[in-house]
Amino acid sequence: MKDIDRIKIVFITVFTAVNTALGSLAVPFYLLVVTNIIDYGTGICASVCMGEKISSAKGFKGIAKKVCMWLLVLVGAIVDYMMLELSHTLHIETGFGSLVAVAVVFWLLANELISILENIGDIGVPLPAFLMKILEMIKEKTEYTAENEQE
């Protein structure tokens, strides 16, 4: 078997497992991963443009933060699962669904997109003001909705 075939098998296996585990959260999670990569890249470019020193320790810290974001989504999914199982056990209809994990993903996506815009601005590209306002509104609405759905 060729090396490329092995890589394809691993790639397909990983994506199938993630899709199965995350279900409807898969696409938002993939968007989060893509925005993590873009934010990391634009952050490096912004640092260079602003004359800041790039170090492996700083880079590792950035990667660790991105991985911890993924873990936050996992924590949200676990909380959703716990709420679902608890509602089944107690025979209570909560209508909870996957609210926590979805709220976490969209809050993180808004944060990452805001960071990307800030990095692009630091690089020197003019930004449309409305775009930052929209993202901040999404972040605030996500926080508000998640807090009020729990009451």
PDB file of N, CA, C and O in Angstrom, residues 3 15 21 77 84 99 101 132 135-136 142 148:
ATOM      1  N   ASP A   3       2.105   5.150   0.583  1.00  0.00           N
ATOM      2  CA  ASP A   3       2.002   6.074   1.722  1.00  0.00           C
ATOM      3  C   ASP A   3       0.801   7.000   1.572  1.00  0.00           C
ATOM      4  O   ASP A   3       0.123   7.301   2.553  1.00  0.00           O
ATOM      5  N   PHE A  15     -11.984  12.016  10.040  1.00  0.00           N
ATOM      6  CA  PHE A  15     -13.151  12.841   9.741  1.00  0.00           C
ATOM      7  C   PHE A  15     -14.458  12.099   9.958  1.00  0.00           C
ATOM      8  O   PHE A  15     -15.437  12.683  10.419  1.00  0.00           O
ATOM      9  N   ALA A  21     -19.124  11.645  16.019  1.00  0.00           N
ATOM     10  CA  ALA A  21     -19.149  12.110  17.406  1.00  0.00           C
ATOM     11  C   ALA A  21     -19.856  13.450  17.553  1.00  0.00           C
ATOM     12  O   ALA A  21     -20.604  13.658  18.502  1.00  0.00           O
ATOM     13  N   ALA A  77     -20.293  19.876  24.889  1.00  0.00           N
ATOM     14  CA  ALA A  77     -20.996  18.680  24.422  1.00  0.00           C
ATOM     15  C   ALA A  77     -21.260  17.716  25.576  1.00  0.00           C
ATOM     16  O   ALA A  77     -22.327  17.088  25.645  1.00  0.00           O
ATOM     17  N   LEU A  84     -29.180  15.987  28.806  1.00  0.00           N
ATOM     18  CA  LEU A  84     -30.092  15.107  28.081  1.00  0.00           C
ATOM     19  C   LEU A  84     -30.368  13.837  28.870  1.00  0.00           C
ATOM     20  O   LEU A  84     -31.521  13.431  29.038  1.00  0.00           O
ATOM     21  N   LEU A  99     -27.632  22.997  23.248  1.00  0.00           N
ATOM     22  CA  LEU A  99     -27.500  24.436  23.428  1.00  0.00           C
ATOM     23  C   LEU A  99     -26.114  24.850  23.907  1.00  0.00           C
ATOM     24  O   LEU A  99     -25.521  25.792  23.387  1.00  0.00           O
ATOM     25  N   ALA A 101     -23.061  23.344  23.779  1.00  0.00           N
ATOM     26  CA  ALA A 101     -21.991  23.154  22.796  1.00  0.00           C
ATOM     27  C   ALA A 101     -22.126  24.137  21.633  1.00  0.00           C
ATOM     28  O   ALA A 101     -21.135  24.710  21.176  1.00  0.00           O
ATOM     29  N   MET A 132     -16.959  44.402  12.344  1.00  0.00           N
ATOM     30  CA  MET A 132     -16.607  44.202  13.756  1.00  0.00           C
ATOM     31  C   MET A 132     -17.857  44.325  14.621  1.00  0.00           C
ATOM     32  O   MET A 132     -18.056  43.534  15.551  1.00  0.00           O
ATOM     33  N   LEU A 135     -19.944  41.118  14.422  1.00  0.00           N
ATOM     34  CA  LEU A 135     -19.345  40.012  15.169  1.00  0.00           C
ATOM     35  C   LEU A 135     -19.489  40.213  16.671  1.00  0.00           C
ATOM     36  O   LEU A 135     -19.772  39.264  17.404  1.00  0.00           O
ATOM     37  N   GLU A 136     -19.305  41.433  17.137  1.00  0.00           N
ATOM     38  CA  GLU A 136     -19.485  41.706  18.564  1.00  0.00           C
ATOM     39  C   GLU A 136     -20.933  41.487  18.980  1.00  0.00           C
ATOM     40  O   GLU A 136     -21.208  40.981  20.064  1.00  0.00           O
ATOM     41  N   THR A 142     -25.063  35.575  21.639  1.00  0.00           N
ATOM     42  CA  THR A 142     -24.814  34.191  22.027  1.00  0.00           C
ATOM     43  C   THR A 142     -24.727  34.076  23.539  1.00  0.00           C
ATOM     44  O   THR A 142     -25.340  33.194  24.139  1.00  0.00           O
ATOM     45  N   ASN A 148     -29.849  33.062  29.284  1.00  0.00           N
ATOM     46  CA  ASN A 148     -31.297  33.125  29.519  1.00  0.00           C
ATOM     47  C   ASN A 148     -32.005  31.824  29.231  1.00  0.00           C
ATOM     48  O   ASN A 148     -33.109  31.600  29.733  1.00  0.00           O
TER      49      ASN A 148
END
